[in-house]
Amino acid sequence: MDFRLSEEQQMLKDMTRKIAENEFGPRAAEIDEKEEFSWENKQVLEENGLLGVQVPEEYGGAGAGMVSLAIVIEEVARVCAATSAILTTQALATDPFIIAGSHEQKLKWLKPMAEGAVIGACAITEPGAGSDVTGIRTTAKAKDGGYVIDGSKIFITNGSVSDTIVVVAYTDKEKKHKGISLFVVTKDTPGFSVGKKEKKLGIRSSDTSELVFENCFVPEENLLGNLGEGFKVLMKVFNYTRPGIGAQAVGIGQGALDTVVSYCKERVQFGKSLAEFQGLQWMMAEMALQIEMARTMVYRVCSTIDDEPDSRDIPRLASMAKWYASDAAMQITTDAVQILGGYGFVREYPVERMMRDAKITQIYEGTNQIQRIIVANSLLK
Ligand SMILES: Cc1cc2nc3c(=O)[nH]c(=O)nc-3n(C[C@H](O)[C@H](O)[C@H](O)COP(=O)(O)OP(=O)(O)OC[C@H]3O[C@@H](n4cnc5c(N)ncnc54)[C@H](O)[C@@H]3O)c2cc1C
């Protein structure tokens, strides 16, 4: 593993930073306030080829790998975490195809997502099943050369703005996790509808919706991967996508630190700039340390995924990176609000938004309690 970014990766980082600062930064507070999905931001991601960074070129992506995707997610999250959730979710929707899709399925559904024309979603969570995926109640019953899906999903990112949804359902409940399968449902399928849209603490312009499947028929060709192997595929998907949540957290933390540093140089109290107070300098140094450690962990697992995609180290490293980076982002953003004082608490500055946005990184794609279980299991098996 090389700890330096390649020339292409550095260029990608610089380009994404520029786009994020020029396009997403100025709109970040407004779309947060309105709690509205930004089609304008989605358009910018599409036009710059950022919606399929890790997808192979053959299927419309950039074929640039996971380190590159982490770089892009971080730079977008640095100014607008909600917009970076479009990217992390696009990975959650495209990775099942990369891992388990047939050539035809990849051409039909993966390519339009990777090219950015189509937004994807991945629907796992249900009212009674969050951390425990095997608790889902959605079923897919074989009928007339296809499957009839019944059930409902909640908290689905991009749920109401997506055209292509990977749906997790039981095809044989008796077999528990070995009876779970994945299906592709497109938004125009009869029996599919969008339910309640959530109002949230953070990433408020990211779309989070309930999805309902009532007698929803999909043909056989919409079964993604082998029957009964959905859970296995999903766990592999999470190993590849959790580092993306880590990158999102690193970006949020970096955004907060950058705001703090420039604020401290300007703000004067007791006849000195805040930057001259050692108590605050040490807080900033600790923030920088946490960001550096989190980024290193994210790059480490991403480069392992790029170089050795079947390495047995990946689940542990992915969980550690997501867990550490998200806790760091929460700590850093909370400290950032403290350092800006009253100005940190009001919406004139972005750190209160960053603090609200950081929280979700500790919760989705497996809470940090679940990450601890995965790491412990890797030690004990
Ligand atoms: C904004 C947002 C976006 C989301 N996007 C998506 C999406 O796109 N697709 C999707 O399918 N889901 C999505 N989710 C769902 C998300 O992944 C779940 O909320 C998360 O996995 C936790 O599940 P839960 O909310 O049911 O909590 P629960 O599983 O009920 O957990 C409650 C608490 O118990 C703890 N806990 C649970 N089990 C254990 C255990 N064994 N040991 C110790 N502690 C435990 C948890 O850590 C948590 O603190 C999203 C959620 C939100 C809020």
Short mmCIF file of C-alpha atoms and ligand atoms in Angstrom, two decimals:
data_model
loop_
_atom_site.label_atom_id
_atom_site.label_comp_id
_atom_site.label_asym_id
_atom_site.label_seq_id
_atom_site.Cartn_x
_atom_site.Cartn_y
_atom_site.Cartn_z
CA MET A 1 0.00 0.00 0.00
CA ASP A 2 1.21 3.44 -0.95
CA PHE A 3 0.35 6.15 1.58
CA ARG A 4 0.56 8.89 -1.04
CA LEU A 5 -2.25 9.57 -3.44
CA SER A 6 -1.42 8.91 -7.07
CA GLU A 7 -1.31 11.86 -9.45
CA GLU A 8 -4.79 10.96 -10.76
CA GLN A 9 -6.18 10.68 -7.24
CA GLN A 10 -4.72 14.06 -6.25
CA MET A 11 -6.25 15.60 -9.37
CA LEU A 12 -9.59 14.01 -8.53
CA LYS A 13 -9.36 15.42 -5.00
CA ASP A 14 -8.55 18.93 -6.25
CA MET A 15 -11.29 18.80 -8.87
CA THR A 16 -13.91 17.55 -6.40
CA ARG A 17 -12.94 20.17 -3.83
CA LYS A 18 -13.41 22.90 -6.41
CA ILE A 19 -16.79 21.57 -7.50
CA ALA A 20 -17.91 21.10 -3.89
CA GLU A 21 -16.84 24.60 -2.84
CA ASN A 22 -18.28 26.32 -5.91
CA GLU A 23 -21.48 24.35 -6.35
CA PHE A 24 -22.48 22.60 -3.13
CA GLY A 25 -21.08 24.95 -0.48
CA PRO A 26 -23.22 27.95 -1.38
CA ARG A 27 -26.41 25.84 -1.37
CA ALA A 28 -25.66 23.67 1.69
CA ALA A 29 -27.40 25.78 4.35
CA GLU A 30 -30.38 26.52 2.13
CA ILE A 31 -31.15 22.92 1.17
CA ASP A 32 -30.69 21.88 4.80
CA GLU A 33 -33.20 24.53 5.86
CA LYS A 34 -35.70 23.56 3.16
CA GLU A 35 -35.16 19.83 3.78
CA GLU A 36 -35.34 19.35 0.03
CA PHE A 37 -33.42 16.93 -2.16
CA SER A 38 -31.21 18.98 -4.49
CA TRP A 39 -31.66 17.90 -8.10
CA GLU A 40 -29.24 20.68 -8.99
CA ASN A 41 -26.51 19.00 -6.92
CA LYS A 42 -27.38 15.59 -8.37
CA GLN A 43 -27.00 17.11 -11.84
CA VAL A 44 -23.53 18.43 -10.98
CA LEU A 45 -22.48 14.99 -9.69
CA GLU A 46 -23.77 13.40 -12.89
CA GLU A 47 -22.11 15.89 -15.22
CA ASN A 48 -18.76 15.35 -13.53
CA GLY A 49 -18.98 11.57 -13.64
CA LEU A 50 -19.03 11.25 -9.85
CA LEU A 51 -21.96 8.85 -9.48
CA GLY A 52 -20.08 5.75 -10.57
CA VAL A 53 -16.50 6.30 -9.41
CA GLN A 54 -15.94 2.70 -8.24
CA VAL A 55 -17.99 1.02 -10.99
CA PRO A 56 -15.95 -0.71 -13.74
CA GLU A 57 -15.65 1.29 -16.98
CA GLU A 58 -17.31 -1.52 -18.90
CA TYR A 59 -20.52 -0.70 -17.03
CA GLY A 60 -20.44 3.07 -17.35
CA GLY A 61 -18.33 3.94 -14.31
CA ALA A 62 -14.91 5.52 -13.90
CA GLY A 63 -13.30 2.25 -12.80
CA ALA A 64 -11.26 4.30 -10.35
CA GLY A 65 -11.68 2.09 -7.27
CA MET A 66 -12.54 2.60 -3.63
CA VAL A 67 -9.74 4.97 -2.61
CA SER A 68 -10.94 7.34 -5.34
CA LEU A 69 -14.54 7.00 -4.22
CA ALA A 70 -13.50 7.77 -0.63
CA ILE A 71 -11.69 10.89 -1.84
CA VAL A 72 -14.79 12.11 -3.69
CA ILE A 73 -17.15 11.36 -0.78
CA GLU A 74 -14.83 13.13 1.68
CA GLU A 75 -14.52 16.27 -0.42
CA VAL A 76 -18.26 16.55 -0.97
CA ALA A 77 -19.02 15.83 2.72
CA ARG A 78 -16.55 18.52 3.75
CA VAL A 79 -19.02 21.14 2.52
CA CYS A 80 -22.35 19.29 2.30
CA ALA A 81 -22.81 15.92 4.00
CA ALA A 82 -26.34 15.52 2.64
CA THR A 83 -25.04 15.70 -0.92
CA SER A 84 -22.35 13.15 -0.08
CA ALA A 85 -25.18 10.83 1.00
CA ILE A 86 -26.22 10.70 -2.67
CA LEU A 87 -22.77 9.25 -3.36
CA THR A 88 -22.66 6.80 -0.45
CA THR A 89 -26.11 5.52 -1.36
CA GLN A 90 -25.25 5.23 -5.03
CA ALA A 91 -22.43 2.91 -3.92
CA LEU A 92 -24.88 0.95 -1.72
CA ALA A 93 -27.14 0.49 -4.75
CA THR A 94 -24.45 -0.25 -7.34
CA ASP A 95 -22.23 -2.61 -5.32
CA PRO A 96 -24.86 -5.43 -5.20
CA PHE A 97 -24.79 -5.42 -9.01
CA ILE A 98 -20.99 -5.36 -9.16
CA ILE A 99 -20.80 -8.27 -6.71
CA ALA A 100 -23.73 -10.42 -7.81
CA GLY A 101 -25.24 -9.11 -11.04
CA SER A 102 -25.21 -10.95 -14.39
CA HIS A 103 -23.72 -9.21 -17.42
CA GLU A 104 -27.27 -8.43 -18.67
CA GLN A 105 -28.35 -7.02 -15.30
CA LYS A 106 -25.25 -4.86 -15.18
CA LEU A 107 -25.94 -3.46 -18.62
CA LYS A 108 -29.61 -2.86 -17.89
CA TRP A 109 -29.50 -1.38 -14.39
CA LEU A 110 -25.92 -0.78 -13.23
CA LYS A 111 -24.81 1.20 -16.29
CA PRO A 112 -27.48 3.93 -16.09
CA MET A 113 -26.70 4.36 -12.38
CA ALA A 114 -22.95 4.49 -12.96
CA GLU A 115 -23.40 7.03 -15.74
CA GLY A 116 -25.42 9.10 -13.31
CA ALA A 117 -28.68 9.23 -15.25
CA VAL A 118 -30.38 7.09 -12.61
CA ILE A 119 -30.24 7.38 -8.84
CA GLY A 120 -30.22 4.11 -6.95
CA ALA A 121 -31.39 3.03 -3.52
CA CYS A 122 -30.99 -0.06 -1.39
CA ALA A 123 -33.95 -1.06 0.78
CA ILE A 124 -33.13 -3.28 3.73
CA THR A 125 -34.52 -1.67 6.90
CA GLU A 126 -38.08 -2.22 8.10
CA PRO A 127 -40.02 -1.03 11.14
CA GLY A 128 -39.17 -4.25 13.00
CA ALA A 129 -35.73 -4.90 11.49
CA GLY A 130 -32.78 -2.53 11.61
CA SER A 131 -29.59 -3.97 13.05
CA ASP A 132 -30.98 -7.49 12.69
CA VAL A 133 -31.56 -7.92 8.96
CA THR A 134 -33.01 -11.40 9.50
CA GLY A 135 -35.96 -9.74 11.26
CA ILE A 136 -37.36 -8.43 7.94
CA ARG A 137 -40.92 -9.36 7.04
CA THR A 138 -40.91 -8.48 3.35
CA THR A 139 -41.46 -11.59 1.27
CA ALA A 140 -41.00 -12.46 -2.40
CA LYS A 141 -43.09 -15.43 -3.52
CA ALA A 142 -42.43 -17.23 -6.78
CA LYS A 143 -45.32 -16.87 -9.23
CA ASP A 144 -45.86 -16.95 -13.01
CA GLY A 145 -42.20 -16.77 -14.00
CA GLY A 146 -41.32 -14.12 -11.46
CA TYR A 147 -41.81 -13.01 -7.86
CA VAL A 148 -44.51 -11.14 -5.99
CA ILE A 149 -43.06 -8.82 -3.36
CA ASP A 150 -45.07 -7.77 -0.30
CA GLY A 151 -43.90 -5.66 2.60
CA SER A 152 -42.65 -2.23 3.52
CA LYS A 153 -39.27 -0.60 4.09
CA ILE A 154 -38.42 2.48 6.12
CA PHE A 155 -35.59 5.02 6.31
CA ILE A 156 -34.55 4.39 2.70
CA THR A 157 -32.07 6.99 1.46
CA ASN A 158 -33.00 8.28 -2.00
CA GLY A 159 -36.19 6.21 -1.68
CA SER A 160 -38.50 8.73 -3.32
CA VAL A 161 -36.00 10.06 -5.88
CA SER A 162 -34.67 6.73 -7.06
CA ASP A 163 -35.53 4.82 -10.23
CA THR A 164 -33.76 1.57 -9.38
CA ILE A 165 -34.11 -0.01 -5.96
CA VAL A 166 -32.41 -3.12 -4.63
CA VAL A 167 -34.96 -4.73 -2.32
CA VAL A 168 -34.14 -7.30 0.34
CA ALA A 169 -36.83 -9.94 0.89
CA TYR A 170 -37.38 -13.44 2.20
CA THR A 171 -37.87 -16.08 -0.45
CA ASP A 172 -37.82 -18.79 2.25
CA LYS A 173 -38.27 -17.60 5.82
CA GLU A 174 -37.62 -21.05 7.30
CA LYS A 175 -34.03 -20.90 6.11
CA LYS A 176 -33.42 -17.66 8.05
CA HIS A 177 -30.48 -15.71 6.56
CA LYS A 178 -30.06 -18.37 3.88
CA GLY A 179 -33.61 -17.65 2.73
CA ILE A 180 -33.00 -13.97 1.95
CA SER A 181 -32.73 -12.81 -1.68
CA LEU A 182 -32.24 -9.52 -3.51
CA PHE A 183 -34.55 -8.07 -6.16
CA VAL A 184 -34.46 -5.10 -8.48
CA VAL A 185 -37.61 -3.00 -8.39
CA THR A 186 -37.98 0.00 -10.65
CA LYS A 187 -40.16 2.91 -9.61
CA ASP A 188 -42.77 2.36 -12.32
CA THR A 189 -43.53 -1.23 -11.16
CA PRO A 190 -47.23 -1.69 -10.31
CA GLY A 191 -47.64 -2.35 -6.59
CA PHE A 192 -44.67 -0.17 -5.65
CA SER A 193 -45.29 3.15 -3.93
CA VAL A 194 -43.49 5.70 -1.81
CA GLY A 195 -44.88 6.31 1.68
CA LYS A 196 -43.88 8.71 4.44
CA LYS A 197 -40.92 11.02 3.99
CA GLU A 198 -38.92 11.45 7.20
CA LYS A 199 -38.03 14.77 8.82
CA LYS A 200 -34.61 14.44 10.37
CA LEU A 201 -32.01 15.84 12.78
CA GLY A 202 -29.28 15.96 10.14
CA ILE A 203 -28.52 15.40 6.45
CA ARG A 204 -31.90 17.03 6.09
CA SER A 205 -31.82 17.50 2.33
CA SER A 206 -31.07 13.84 1.83
CA ASP A 207 -34.25 11.98 0.94
CA THR A 208 -35.27 9.37 3.55
CA SER A 209 -38.50 7.59 2.67
CA GLU A 210 -40.76 4.69 3.38
CA LEU A 211 -41.30 2.28 0.47
CA VAL A 212 -44.34 0.05 0.12
CA PHE A 213 -44.64 -3.16 -1.92
CA GLU A 214 -48.14 -4.51 -2.38
CA ASN A 215 -48.58 -7.46 -4.69
CA CYS A 216 -45.58 -6.06 -6.56
CA PHE A 217 -44.66 -8.43 -9.40
CA VAL A 218 -41.15 -8.53 -10.83
CA PRO A 219 -39.98 -10.98 -13.51
CA GLU A 220 -37.37 -13.69 -12.82
CA GLU A 221 -34.67 -11.54 -14.43
CA ASN A 222 -35.02 -9.09 -11.51
CA LEU A 223 -33.62 -11.62 -9.02
CA LEU A 224 -30.17 -10.23 -8.27
CA GLY A 225 -27.64 -12.96 -7.49
CA ASN A 226 -28.62 -16.49 -6.58
CA LEU A 227 -31.77 -17.36 -4.70
CA GLY A 228 -31.07 -17.41 -0.96
CA GLU A 229 -27.72 -15.67 -1.27
CA GLY A 230 -28.98 -12.14 -0.65
CA PHE A 231 -27.71 -11.94 2.92
CA LYS A 232 -24.24 -13.09 1.92
CA VAL A 233 -24.09 -10.52 -0.88
CA LEU A 234 -25.38 -7.80 1.42
CA MET A 235 -22.68 -8.42 4.01
CA LYS A 236 -20.05 -8.15 1.28
CA VAL A 237 -21.68 -4.94 0.05
CA PHE A 238 -21.46 -3.44 3.55
CA ASN A 239 -17.76 -4.33 3.73
CA TYR A 240 -17.27 -2.18 0.63
CA THR A 241 -19.65 0.65 1.54
CA ARG A 242 -18.86 1.18 5.24
CA PRO A 243 -15.50 2.76 4.39
CA GLY A 244 -17.53 5.26 2.34
CA ILE A 245 -19.42 6.25 5.49
CA GLY A 246 -16.01 6.58 7.15
CA ALA A 247 -14.97 8.93 4.33
CA GLN A 248 -18.17 10.91 4.78
CA ALA A 249 -17.34 11.29 8.48
CA VAL A 250 -13.75 12.36 7.69
CA GLY A 251 -15.13 15.01 5.34
CA ILE A 252 -17.55 16.36 7.95
CA GLY A 253 -14.73 16.51 10.52
CA GLN A 254 -12.38 18.24 8.09
CA GLY A 255 -15.06 20.78 7.19
CA ALA A 256 -15.57 21.57 10.88
CA LEU A 257 -11.82 21.89 11.56
CA ASP A 258 -11.32 24.20 8.56
CA THR A 259 -14.14 26.44 9.81
CA VAL A 260 -12.69 26.48 13.33
CA VAL A 261 -9.19 27.39 12.17
CA SER A 262 -10.30 30.37 10.10
CA TYR A 263 -12.73 31.52 12.79
CA CYS A 264 -10.08 31.39 15.52
CA LYS A 265 -7.71 33.55 13.49
CA GLU A 266 -10.37 36.26 13.14
CA ARG A 267 -12.22 36.29 16.45
CA VAL A 268 -10.71 38.51 19.15
CA GLN A 269 -11.40 38.20 22.90
CA PHE A 270 -9.35 39.59 25.79
CA GLY A 271 -7.39 41.56 23.19
CA LYS A 272 -6.08 38.41 21.49
CA SER A 273 -7.23 36.20 18.64
CA LEU A 274 -8.78 32.93 19.80
CA ALA A 275 -5.96 31.19 17.90
CA GLU A 276 -3.53 32.46 20.55
CA PHE A 277 -5.26 30.59 23.41
CA GLN A 278 -3.41 27.37 24.07
CA GLY A 279 -6.53 25.64 25.39
CA LEU A 280 -8.13 26.05 21.97
CA GLN A 281 -4.93 25.26 20.07
CA TRP A 282 -4.82 21.89 21.78
CA MET A 283 -8.44 21.17 20.90
CA MET A 284 -7.62 21.95 17.25
CA ALA A 285 -4.54 19.73 17.39
CA GLU A 286 -6.66 16.88 18.75
CA MET A 287 -9.19 17.38 15.96
CA ALA A 288 -6.40 17.22 13.37
CA LEU A 289 -5.03 14.05 14.98
CA GLN A 290 -8.41 12.32 14.88
CA ILE A 291 -8.97 13.30 11.25
CA GLU A 292 -5.54 12.02 10.25
CA MET A 293 -6.10 8.70 12.01
CA ALA A 294 -9.61 8.30 10.57
CA ARG A 295 -8.48 9.13 7.03
CA THR A 296 -5.58 6.71 7.27
CA MET A 297 -7.93 3.94 8.40
CA VAL A 298 -10.35 4.72 5.56
CA TYR A 299 -7.57 4.72 2.94
CA ARG A 300 -6.10 1.52 4.37
CA VAL A 301 -9.30 -0.47 3.99
CA CYS A 302 -10.15 1.13 0.63
CA SER A 303 -6.75 0.24 -0.80
CA THR A 304 -7.16 -3.32 0.51
CA ILE A 305 -10.51 -3.50 -1.31
CA ASP A 306 -8.85 -2.20 -4.49
CA ASP A 307 -5.82 -4.50 -4.33
CA GLU A 308 -7.20 -7.61 -2.65
CA PRO A 309 -11.03 -7.54 -2.79
CA ASP A 310 -11.42 -10.94 -1.13
CA SER A 311 -9.04 -10.28 1.76
CA ARG A 312 -10.36 -11.59 5.07
CA ASP A 313 -9.13 -8.41 6.75
CA ILE A 314 -11.75 -6.27 5.00
CA PRO A 315 -14.79 -6.78 7.31
CA ARG A 316 -12.74 -5.89 10.40
CA LEU A 317 -10.94 -2.96 8.78
CA ALA A 318 -14.18 -1.62 7.25
CA SER A 319 -15.99 -1.73 10.59
CA MET A 320 -13.07 -0.12 12.43
CA ALA A 321 -12.76 2.69 9.88
CA LYS A 322 -16.49 3.49 9.91
CA TRP A 323 -16.70 3.27 13.70
CA TYR A 324 -13.60 5.34 14.45
CA ALA A 325 -14.23 7.99 11.78
CA SER A 326 -17.86 8.53 12.77
CA ASP A 327 -17.05 8.84 16.48
CA ALA A 328 -14.27 11.26 15.54
CA ALA A 329 -16.65 13.35 13.41
CA MET A 330 -19.13 13.56 16.29
CA GLN A 331 -16.43 14.63 18.73
CA ILE A 332 -14.84 17.10 16.33
CA THR A 333 -18.09 18.79 15.33
CA THR A 334 -19.24 19.05 18.96
CA ASP A 335 -15.92 20.67 19.86
CA ALA A 336 -16.22 22.94 16.82
CA VAL A 337 -19.54 24.28 18.12
CA GLN A 338 -17.87 24.83 21.49
CA ILE A 339 -14.95 26.72 19.97
CA LEU A 340 -17.23 29.03 17.99
CA GLY A 341 -19.22 29.67 21.18
CA GLY A 342 -22.64 31.22 20.58
CA TYR A 343 -21.77 31.60 16.90
CA GLY A 344 -21.32 27.85 16.76
CA PHE A 345 -24.83 27.29 18.02
CA VAL A 346 -26.58 29.52 15.49
CA ARG A 347 -27.12 28.89 11.80
CA GLU A 348 -24.93 31.75 10.61
CA TYR A 349 -22.00 29.31 10.72
CA PRO A 350 -22.01 25.77 9.33
CA VAL A 351 -20.72 23.90 12.40
CA GLU A 352 -24.13 23.32 14.02
CA ARG A 353 -25.24 21.67 10.74
CA MET A 354 -22.06 19.61 10.67
CA MET A 355 -22.69 18.47 14.24
CA ARG A 356 -26.23 17.40 13.32
CA ASP A 357 -24.97 15.71 10.14
CA ALA A 358 -22.17 13.84 11.92
CA LYS A 359 -24.63 11.92 14.11
CA ILE A 360 -26.01 9.77 11.31
CA THR A 361 -22.57 8.40 10.48
CA GLN A 362 -22.60 6.62 13.86
CA ILE A 363 -25.97 5.05 13.05
CA TYR A 364 -26.45 3.97 9.45
CA GLU A 365 -24.84 1.07 7.58
CA GLY A 366 -24.61 -0.69 10.94
CA THR A 367 -24.59 1.25 14.19
CA ASN A 368 -21.27 1.58 15.98
CA GLN A 369 -22.47 -1.08 18.42
CA ILE A 370 -22.81 -3.47 15.47
CA GLN A 371 -19.30 -2.52 14.30
CA ARG A 372 -17.99 -3.51 17.75
CA ILE A 373 -19.70 -6.91 17.38
CA ILE A 374 -18.06 -7.44 13.96
CA VAL A 375 -14.61 -6.52 15.28
CA ALA A 376 -15.04 -8.70 18.38
CA ASN A 377 -16.21 -11.63 16.23
CA SER A 378 -13.14 -11.26 14.04
CA LEU A 379 -10.96 -11.60 17.14
CA LEU A 380 -12.78 -14.57 18.59
CA LYS A 381 -13.44 -16.79 15.58
C1 LIG B 1 -31.09 9.00 7.68
C2 LIG B 1 -31.13 7.52 7.58
C3 LIG B 1 -30.83 6.91 6.38
C4 LIG B 1 -30.89 5.52 6.24
N1 LIG B 1 -30.69 4.94 5.01
C5 LIG B 1 -30.97 3.62 4.86
C6 LIG B 1 -30.98 3.02 3.55
O1 LIG B 1 -30.69 3.67 2.54
N2 LIG B 1 -31.32 1.71 3.45
C7 LIG B 1 -31.65 0.95 4.54
O2 LIG B 1 -31.98 -0.21 4.36
N3 LIG B 1 -31.62 1.49 5.78
C8 LIG B 1 -31.30 2.79 5.95
N4 LIG B 1 -31.32 3.35 7.22
C9 LIG B 1 -31.55 2.50 8.38
C10 LIG B 1 -30.34 2.33 9.26
O3 LIG B 1 -29.37 1.53 8.62
C11 LIG B 1 -30.83 1.75 10.60
O4 LIG B 1 -31.55 2.79 11.25
C12 LIG B 1 -29.70 1.25 11.47
O5 LIG B 1 -29.11 0.11 10.91
C13 LIG B 1 -30.16 0.92 12.89
O6 LIG B 1 -31.34 0.17 12.88
P1 LIG B 1 -32.56 0.64 13.81
O7 LIG B 1 -32.78 2.07 13.56
O8 LIG B 1 -33.70 -0.28 13.59
O9 LIG B 1 -32.02 0.48 15.29
P2 LIG B 1 -32.04 -0.87 16.18
O10 LIG B 1 -31.49 -2.00 15.42
O11 LIG B 1 -33.41 -1.01 16.79
O12 LIG B 1 -31.02 -0.48 17.32
C14 LIG B 1 -31.36 0.35 18.43
C15 LIG B 1 -30.15 0.46 19.35
O13 LIG B 1 -29.78 -0.84 19.81
C16 LIG B 1 -28.45 -1.10 19.49
N5 LIG B 1 -28.31 -2.53 19.22
C17 LIG B 1 -29.01 -3.28 18.33
N6 LIG B 1 -28.58 -4.56 18.35
C18 LIG B 1 -27.58 -4.62 19.27
C19 LIG B 1 -26.74 -5.66 19.76
N7 LIG B 1 -26.81 -6.89 19.26
N8 LIG B 1 -25.85 -5.35 20.72
C20 LIG B 1 -25.75 -4.08 21.19
N9 LIG B 1 -26.52 -3.06 20.78
C21 LIG B 1 -27.42 -3.33 19.82
C22 LIG B 1 -28.14 -0.25 18.28
O14 LIG B 1 -26.77 0.01 18.14
C23 LIG B 1 -28.93 1.01 18.61
O15 LIG B 1 -28.18 1.82 19.46
C24 LIG B 1 -31.22 4.73 7.38
C25 LIG B 1 -31.48 5.35 8.59
C26 LIG B 1 -31.46 6.71 8.71
C27 LIG B 1 -31.81 7.34 10.03
#
